[in-house]
Amino acid sequence: MTASWPGADEDALAAAADADQRADLLAHATGEPLHVGNEFAEIVVRRVQTRNGARLLVESPSSGQWVSLCPLELEALTWQGTATFSAMIGNPFGPLVSEDGGAE
């Protein structure tokens, strides 16, 4: 017996596309991965080369979550204050804003 829910097929397709994208990024990694961690979290950061330039692939081994960030997205992190990061930590695995631009 397998679990099923409305949208399960779409979720499976999205997961497969994400896995393909991650595999493609990993195939273009340069240099050694950087492991950073403490008692609360661990991440692995890799520089990856894409057709649009270099990006950082940031992965959480414990959750399997990952994100690929361009230089402008990384610079945007420097514009944030402590409250932004506290809000992100306070809402794990959820966005700060919805995909349509509204606040969550």
mmCIF file of N, CA and C in Angstrom:
data_model
loop_
_atom_site.group_PDB
_atom_site.id
_atom_site.type_symbol
_atom_site.label_atom_id
_atom_site.label_comp_id
_atom_site.label_asym_id
_atom_site.label_seq_id
_atom_site.Cartn_x
_atom_site.Cartn_y
_atom_site.Cartn_z
ATOM 1 N N MET A 1 0.839 -1.169 0.000
ATOM 2 C CA MET A 1 0.000 0.000 0.000
ATOM 3 C C MET A 1 0.893 1.243 0.000
ATOM 4 N N THR A 2 0.576 2.200 -0.844
ATOM 5 C CA THR A 2 1.335 3.440 -0.895
ATOM 6 C C THR A 2 0.433 4.601 -0.536
ATOM 7 N N ALA A 3 1.025 5.608 0.066
ATOM 8 C CA ALA A 3 0.269 6.800 0.437
ATOM 9 C C ALA A 3 -0.060 7.603 -0.814
ATOM 10 N N SER A 4 -1.206 8.223 -0.807
ATOM 11 C CA SER A 4 -1.618 9.049 -1.928
ATOM 12 C C SER A 4 -2.342 10.276 -1.396
ATOM 13 N N TRP A 5 -2.229 11.364 -2.099
ATOM 14 C CA TRP A 5 -2.891 12.601 -1.715
ATOM 15 C C TRP A 5 -3.154 13.403 -2.979
ATOM 16 N N PRO A 6 -4.081 14.331 -2.909
ATOM 17 C CA PRO A 6 -4.311 15.182 -4.079
ATOM 18 C C PRO A 6 -3.024 15.927 -4.426
ATOM 19 N N GLY A 7 -2.629 15.870 -5.669
ATOM 20 C CA GLY A 7 -1.406 16.528 -6.102
ATOM 21 C C GLY A 7 -0.158 15.678 -5.974
ATOM 22 N N ALA A 8 -0.309 14.410 -5.606
ATOM 23 C CA ALA A 8 0.854 13.534 -5.426
ATOM 24 C C ALA A 8 1.661 13.404 -6.707
ATOM 25 N N ASP A 9 1.002 13.297 -7.839
ATOM 26 C CA ASP A 9 1.715 13.169 -9.111
ATOM 27 C C ASP A 9 2.529 14.416 -9.417
ATOM 28 N N GLU A 10 1.932 15.585 -9.163
ATOM 29 C CA GLU A 10 2.649 16.842 -9.389
ATOM 30 C C GLU A 10 3.839 16.964 -8.443
ATOM 31 N N ASP A 11 3.660 16.546 -7.184
ATOM 32 C CA ASP A 11 4.766 16.568 -6.220
ATOM 33 C C ASP A 11 5.904 15.668 -6.674
ATOM 34 N N ALA A 12 5.569 14.483 -7.190
ATOM 35 C CA ALA A 12 6.593 13.544 -7.654
ATOM 36 C C ALA A 12 7.355 14.117 -8.844
ATOM 37 N N LEU A 13 6.650 14.758 -9.763
ATOM 38 C CA LEU A 13 7.311 15.366 -10.917
ATOM 39 C C LEU A 13 8.225 16.509 -10.481
ATOM 40 N N ALA A 14 7.773 17.332 -9.544
ATOM 41 C CA ALA A 14 8.584 18.447 -9.046
ATOM 42 C C ALA A 14 9.824 17.928 -8.327
ATOM 43 N N ALA A 15 9.676 16.874 -7.535
ATOM 44 C CA ALA A 15 10.819 16.290 -6.829
ATOM 45 C C ALA A 15 11.839 15.730 -7.813
ATOM 46 N N ALA A 16 11.370 15.087 -8.867
ATOM 47 C CA ALA A 16 12.274 14.540 -9.878
ATOM 48 C C ALA A 16 13.009 15.666 -10.602
ATOM 49 N N ALA A 17 12.299 16.746 -10.919
ATOM 50 C CA ALA A 17 12.936 17.888 -11.585
ATOM 51 C C ALA A 17 13.978 18.523 -10.675
ATOM 52 N N ASP A 18 13.670 18.658 -9.382
ATOM 53 C CA ASP A 18 14.627 19.208 -8.424
ATOM 54 C C ASP A 18 15.865 18.317 -8.318
ATOM 55 N N ALA A 19 15.659 17.007 -8.280
ATOM 56 C CA ALA A 19 16.783 16.074 -8.193
ATOM 57 C C ALA A 19 17.661 16.178 -9.432
ATOM 58 N N ASP A 20 17.050 16.322 -10.598
ATOM 59 C CA ASP A 20 17.811 16.478 -11.839
ATOM 60 C C ASP A 20 18.611 17.778 -11.826
ATOM 61 N N GLN A 21 17.982 18.866 -11.358
ATOM 62 C CA GLN A 21 18.661 20.156 -11.302
ATOM 63 C C GLN A 21 19.852 20.105 -10.340
ATOM 64 N N ARG A 22 19.656 19.493 -9.170
ATOM 65 C CA ARG A 22 20.741 19.362 -8.193
ATOM 66 C C ARG A 22 21.887 18.536 -8.771
ATOM 67 N N ALA A 23 21.566 17.432 -9.432
ATOM 68 C CA ALA A 23 22.590 16.582 -10.032
ATOM 69 C C ALA A 23 23.379 17.348 -11.091
ATOM 70 N N ASP A 24 22.700 18.159 -11.889
ATOM 71 C CA ASP A 24 23.380 18.962 -12.896
ATOM 72 C C ASP A 24 24.303 19.980 -12.244
ATOM 73 N N LEU A 25 23.844 20.627 -11.175
ATOM 74 C CA LEU A 25 24.688 21.585 -10.464
ATOM 75 C C LEU A 25 25.917 20.891 -9.877
ATOM 76 N N LEU A 26 25.713 19.728 -9.243
ATOM 77 C CA LEU A 26 26.836 18.998 -8.653
ATOM 78 C C LEU A 26 27.853 18.559 -9.708
ATOM 79 N N ALA A 27 27.379 18.267 -10.905
ATOM 80 C CA ALA A 27 28.282 17.859 -11.981
ATOM 81 C C ALA A 27 29.201 19.001 -12.403
ATOM 82 N N HIS A 28 28.808 20.225 -12.079
ATOM 83 C CA HIS A 28 29.602 21.392 -12.459
ATOM 84 C C HIS A 28 30.216 22.088 -11.245
ATOM 85 N N ALA A 29 30.372 21.356 -10.149
ATOM 86 C CA ALA A 29 31.001 21.909 -8.948
ATOM 87 C C ALA A 29 32.499 22.072 -9.193
ATOM 88 N N THR A 30 33.052 23.133 -8.617
ATOM 89 C CA THR A 30 34.492 23.366 -8.722
ATOM 90 C C THR A 30 35.074 23.478 -7.318
ATOM 91 N N GLY A 31 36.280 22.996 -7.165
ATOM 92 C CA GLY A 31 36.937 23.066 -5.867
ATOM 93 C C GLY A 31 36.347 22.086 -4.867
ATOM 94 N N GLU A 32 36.825 22.195 -3.645
ATOM 95 C CA GLU A 32 36.381 21.319 -2.563
ATOM 96 C C GLU A 32 35.157 21.911 -1.860
ATOM 97 N N PRO A 33 34.218 21.080 -1.412
ATOM 98 C CA PRO A 33 33.075 21.599 -0.657
ATOM 99 C C PRO A 33 33.535 22.137 0.695
ATOM 100 N N LEU A 34 32.821 23.127 1.180
ATOM 101 C CA LEU A 34 33.079 23.720 2.485
ATOM 102 C C LEU A 34 31.987 23.255 3.438
ATOM 103 N N HIS A 35 32.381 22.618 4.535
ATOM 104 C CA HIS A 35 31.436 22.137 5.544
ATOM 105 C C HIS A 35 31.469 23.112 6.723
ATOM 106 N N VAL A 36 30.301 23.616 7.106
ATOM 107 C CA VAL A 36 30.188 24.533 8.236
ATOM 108 C C VAL A 36 29.097 24.000 9.142
ATOM 109 N N GLY A 37 29.373 23.897 10.436
ATOM 110 C CA GLY A 37 28.358 23.377 11.336
ATOM 111 C C GLY A 37 28.620 23.743 12.777
ATOM 112 N N ASN A 38 27.584 23.563 13.563
ATOM 113 C CA ASN A 38 27.674 23.703 15.019
ATOM 114 C C ASN A 38 26.664 22.737 15.622
ATOM 115 N N GLU A 39 26.303 22.933 16.882
ATOM 116 C CA GLU A 39 25.376 21.996 17.526
ATOM 117 C C GLU A 39 23.950 22.105 16.994
ATOM 118 N N PHE A 40 23.655 23.168 16.224
ATOM 119 C CA PHE A 40 22.290 23.384 15.740
ATOM 120 C C PHE A 40 22.086 23.013 14.276
ATOM 121 N N ALA A 41 23.119 23.119 13.482
ATOM 122 C CA ALA A 41 22.960 22.901 12.040
ATOM 123 C C ALA A 41 24.299 22.586 11.390
ATOM 124 N N GLU A 42 24.211 21.993 10.212
ATOM 125 C CA GLU A 42 25.383 21.754 9.376
ATOM 126 C C GLU A 42 24.989 22.058 7.948
ATOM 127 N N ILE A 43 25.877 22.738 7.216
ATOM 128 C CA ILE A 43 25.633 22.984 5.803
ATOM 129 C C ILE A 43 26.880 22.621 5.020
ATOM 130 N N VAL A 44 26.679 22.384 3.739
ATOM 131 C CA VAL A 44 27.773 22.146 2.804
ATOM 132 C C VAL A 44 27.595 23.175 1.688
ATOM 133 N N VAL A 45 28.663 23.902 1.398
ATOM 134 C CA VAL A 45 28.629 24.940 0.370
ATOM 135 C C VAL A 45 29.595 24.549 -0.740
ATOM 136 N N ARG A 46 29.107 24.635 -1.981
ATOM 137 C CA ARG A 46 29.947 24.342 -3.144
ATOM 138 C C ARG A 46 29.798 25.471 -4.161
ATOM 139 N N ARG A 47 30.889 25.776 -4.835
ATOM 140 C CA ARG A 47 30.833 26.701 -5.962
ATOM 141 C C ARG A 47 30.499 25.864 -7.186
ATOM 142 N N VAL A 48 29.502 26.291 -7.924
ATOM 143 C CA VAL A 48 29.106 25.580 -9.141
ATOM 144 C C VAL A 48 29.113 26.563 -10.299
ATOM 145 N N GLN A 49 29.508 26.068 -11.454
ATOM 146 C CA GLN A 49 29.556 26.900 -12.645
ATOM 147 C C GLN A 49 28.312 26.604 -13.479
ATOM 148 N N THR A 50 27.577 27.643 -13.843
ATOM 149 C CA THR A 50 26.401 27.497 -14.708
ATOM 150 C C THR A 50 26.636 28.295 -15.978
ATOM 151 N N ARG A 51 25.745 28.164 -16.928
ATOM 152 C CA ARG A 51 25.908 28.929 -18.176
ATOM 153 C C ARG A 51 25.771 30.428 -17.937
ATOM 154 N N ASN A 52 25.194 30.815 -16.779
ATOM 155 C CA ASN A 52 25.047 32.224 -16.432
ATOM 156 C C ASN A 52 26.082 32.688 -15.413
ATOM 157 N N GLY A 53 27.110 31.901 -15.184
ATOM 158 C CA GLY A 53 28.157 32.280 -14.243
ATOM 159 C C GLY A 53 28.138 31.416 -12.997
ATOM 160 N N ALA A 54 28.987 31.807 -12.057
ATOM 161 C CA ALA A 54 29.142 31.030 -10.824
ATOM 162 C C ALA A 54 27.981 31.269 -9.868
ATOM 163 N N ARG A 55 27.644 30.229 -9.126
ATOM 164 C CA ARG A 55 26.629 30.279 -8.077
ATOM 165 C C ARG A 55 27.160 29.495 -6.885
ATOM 166 N N LEU A 56 26.539 29.680 -5.733
ATOM 167 C CA LEU A 56 26.840 28.830 -4.588
ATOM 168 C C LEU A 56 25.680 27.878 -4.379
ATOM 169 N N LEU A 57 26.009 26.612 -4.238
ATOM 170 C CA LEU A 57 25.030 25.584 -3.903
ATOM 171 C C LEU A 57 25.159 25.345 -2.404
ATOM 172 N N VAL A 58 24.105 25.650 -1.668
ATOM 173 C CA VAL A 58 24.097 25.510 -0.215
ATOM 174 C C VAL A 58 23.143 24.371 0.125
ATOM 175 N N GLU A 59 23.654 23.349 0.820
ATOM 176 C CA GLU A 59 22.857 22.165 1.130
ATOM 177 C C GLU A 59 22.859 21.866 2.621
ATOM 178 N N SER A 60 21.736 21.344 3.091
ATOM 179 C CA SER A 60 21.618 20.856 4.457
ATOM 180 C C SER A 60 21.564 19.331 4.397
ATOM 181 N N PRO A 61 22.648 18.647 4.784
ATOM 182 C CA PRO A 61 22.636 17.185 4.723
ATOM 183 C C PRO A 61 21.540 16.549 5.581
ATOM 184 N N SER A 62 21.216 17.171 6.715
ATOM 185 C CA SER A 62 20.234 16.558 7.607
ATOM 186 C C SER A 62 18.817 16.616 7.054
ATOM 187 N N SER A 63 18.467 17.688 6.344
ATOM 188 C CA SER A 63 17.101 17.812 5.833
ATOM 189 C C SER A 63 16.983 17.479 4.355
ATOM 190 N N GLY A 64 18.116 17.511 3.647
ATOM 191 C CA GLY A 64 18.065 17.301 2.208
ATOM 192 C C GLY A 64 17.672 18.551 1.438
ATOM 193 N N GLN A 65 17.434 19.647 2.128
ATOM 194 C CA GLN A 65 17.080 20.898 1.467
ATOM 195 C C GLN A 65 18.323 21.513 0.838
ATOM 196 N N TRP A 66 18.125 22.250 -0.274
ATOM 197 C CA TRP A 66 19.236 22.928 -0.918
ATOM 198 C C TRP A 66 18.728 24.148 -1.651
ATOM 199 N N VAL A 67 19.655 25.067 -1.905
ATOM 200 C CA VAL A 67 19.342 26.260 -2.679
ATOM 201 C C VAL A 67 20.586 26.652 -3.457
ATOM 202 N N SER A 68 20.399 27.177 -4.633
ATOM 203 C CA SER A 68 21.481 27.673 -5.462
ATOM 204 C C SER A 68 21.322 29.191 -5.533
ATOM 205 N N LEU A 69 22.379 29.929 -5.159
ATOM 206 C CA LEU A 69 22.291 31.382 -5.063
ATOM 207 C C LEU A 69 23.293 32.055 -5.991
ATOM 208 N N CYS A 70 22.815 33.062 -6.732
ATOM 209 C CA CYS A 70 23.695 33.851 -7.583
ATOM 210 C C CYS A 70 24.348 34.954 -6.741
ATOM 211 N N PRO A 71 25.359 35.635 -7.277
ATOM 212 C CA PRO A 71 26.020 36.684 -6.503
ATOM 213 C C PRO A 71 25.076 37.775 -5.997
ATOM 214 N N LEU A 72 24.088 38.175 -6.784
ATOM 215 C CA LEU A 72 23.160 39.209 -6.318
ATOM 216 C C LEU A 72 22.316 38.712 -5.148
ATOM 217 N N GLU A 73 21.871 37.456 -5.201
ATOM 218 C CA GLU A 73 21.111 36.884 -4.079
ATOM 219 C C GLU A 73 21.975 36.798 -2.831
ATOM 220 N N LEU A 74 23.244 36.453 -3.012
ATOM 221 C CA LEU A 74 24.156 36.417 -1.872
ATOM 222 C C LEU A 74 24.387 37.815 -1.307
ATOM 223 N N GLU A 75 24.561 38.793 -2.179
ATOM 224 C CA GLU A 75 24.727 40.168 -1.703
ATOM 225 C C GLU A 75 23.489 40.625 -0.941
ATOM 226 N N ALA A 76 22.309 40.214 -1.404
ATOM 227 C CA ALA A 76 21.067 40.601 -0.725
ATOM 228 C C ALA A 76 21.055 40.133 0.726
ATOM 229 N N LEU A 77 21.745 39.041 1.024
ATOM 230 C CA LEU A 77 21.852 38.590 2.419
ATOM 231 C C LEU A 77 22.521 39.657 3.280
ATOM 232 N N THR A 78 23.464 40.387 2.702
ATOM 233 C CA THR A 78 24.173 41.406 3.478
ATOM 234 C C THR A 78 23.301 42.615 3.771
ATOM 235 N N TRP A 79 22.200 42.764 3.078
ATOM 236 C CA TRP A 79 21.293 43.892 3.296
ATOM 237 C C TRP A 79 20.318 43.624 4.427
ATOM 238 N N GLN A 80 20.270 42.403 4.929
ATOM 239 C CA GLN A 80 19.266 42.004 5.911
ATOM 240 C C GLN A 80 19.746 42.264 7.332
ATOM 241 N N GLY A 81 18.777 42.485 8.196
ATOM 242 C CA GLY A 81 19.070 42.639 9.613
ATOM 243 C C GLY A 81 18.786 41.352 10.362
ATOM 244 N N THR A 82 19.081 41.368 11.622
ATOM 245 C CA THR A 82 18.893 40.196 12.476
ATOM 246 C C THR A 82 17.447 39.718 12.468
ATOM 247 N N ALA A 83 16.496 40.638 12.419
ATOM 248 C CA ALA A 83 15.073 40.260 12.453
ATOM 249 C C ALA A 83 14.683 39.381 11.272
ATOM 250 N N THR A 84 15.266 39.643 10.112
ATOM 251 C CA THR A 84 14.951 38.819 8.936
ATOM 252 C C THR A 84 15.389 37.379 9.159
ATOM 253 N N PHE A 85 16.612 37.206 9.646
ATOM 254 C CA PHE A 85 17.106 35.849 9.879
ATOM 255 C C PHE A 85 16.335 35.168 11.008
ATOM 256 N N SER A 86 15.953 35.925 12.027
ATOM 257 C CA SER A 86 15.134 35.357 13.107
ATOM 258 C C SER A 86 13.792 34.889 12.570
ATOM 259 N N ALA A 87 13.202 35.662 11.663
ATOM 260 C CA ALA A 87 11.922 35.263 11.060
ATOM 261 C C ALA A 87 12.086 34.003 10.218
ATOM 262 N N MET A 88 13.199 33.893 9.500
ATOM 263 C CA MET A 88 13.437 32.695 8.694
ATOM 264 C C MET A 88 13.606 31.469 9.582
ATOM 265 N N ILE A 89 14.349 31.609 10.672
ATOM 266 C CA ILE A 89 14.563 30.491 11.590
ATOM 267 C C ILE A 89 13.258 30.130 12.305
ATOM 268 N N GLY A 90 12.431 31.129 12.573
ATOM 269 C CA GLY A 90 11.163 30.898 13.266
ATOM 270 C C GLY A 90 10.114 30.220 12.411
ATOM 271 N N ASN A 91 10.346 30.158 11.095
ATOM 272 C CA ASN A 91 9.403 29.529 10.169
ATOM 273 C C ASN A 91 10.158 28.538 9.287
ATOM 274 N N PRO A 92 10.704 27.459 9.901
ATOM 275 C CA PRO A 92 11.527 26.538 9.118
ATOM 276 C C PRO A 92 10.739 25.889 7.981
ATOM 277 N N PHE A 93 11.426 25.717 6.857
ATOM 278 C CA PHE A 93 10.891 25.067 5.660
ATOM 279 C C PHE A 93 9.754 25.845 5.026
ATOM 280 N N GLY A 94 9.521 27.086 5.469
ATOM 281 C CA GLY A 94 8.471 27.914 4.882
ATOM 282 C C GLY A 94 9.034 29.219 4.369
ATOM 283 N N PRO A 95 8.399 29.794 3.359
ATOM 284 C CA PRO A 95 8.874 31.059 2.823
ATOM 285 C C PRO A 95 8.477 32.239 3.713
ATOM 286 N N LEU A 96 9.241 33.323 3.641
ATOM 287 C CA LEU A 96 8.860 34.555 4.340
ATOM 288 C C LEU A 96 7.718 35.245 3.596
ATOM 289 N N VAL A 97 7.723 35.114 2.278
ATOM 290 C CA VAL A 97 6.661 35.680 1.437
ATOM 291 C C VAL A 97 6.156 34.581 0.522
ATOM 292 N N SER A 98 4.905 34.693 0.113
ATOM 293 C CA SER A 98 4.347 33.693 -0.803
ATOM 294 C C SER A 98 4.909 33.920 -2.199
ATOM 295 N N GLU A 99 4.743 32.944 -3.037
ATOM 296 C CA GLU A 99 5.242 33.044 -4.412
ATOM 297 C C GLU A 99 4.575 34.184 -5.180
ATOM 298 N N ASP A 100 3.385 34.610 -4.769
ATOM 299 C CA ASP A 100 2.720 35.728 -5.450
ATOM 300 C C ASP A 100 3.125 37.074 -4.851
ATOM 301 N N GLY A 101 4.076 37.073 -3.907
ATOM 302 C CA GLY A 101 4.613 38.312 -3.383
ATOM 303 C C GLY A 101 4.012 38.788 -2.073
ATOM 304 N N GLY A 102 2.950 38.152 -1.597
ATOM 305 C CA GLY A 102 2.328 38.561 -0.349
ATOM 306 C C GLY A 102 3.044 37.959 0.862
ATOM 307 N N ALA A 103 2.893 38.597 1.991
ATOM 308 C CA ALA A 103 3.504 38.088 3.222
ATOM 309 C C ALA A 103 2.807 36.810 3.658
ATOM 310 N N GLU A 104 3.583 35.896 4.220
ATOM 311 C CA GLU A 104 3.034 34.629 4.725
ATOM 312 C C GLU A 104 2.499 34.809 6.114
#
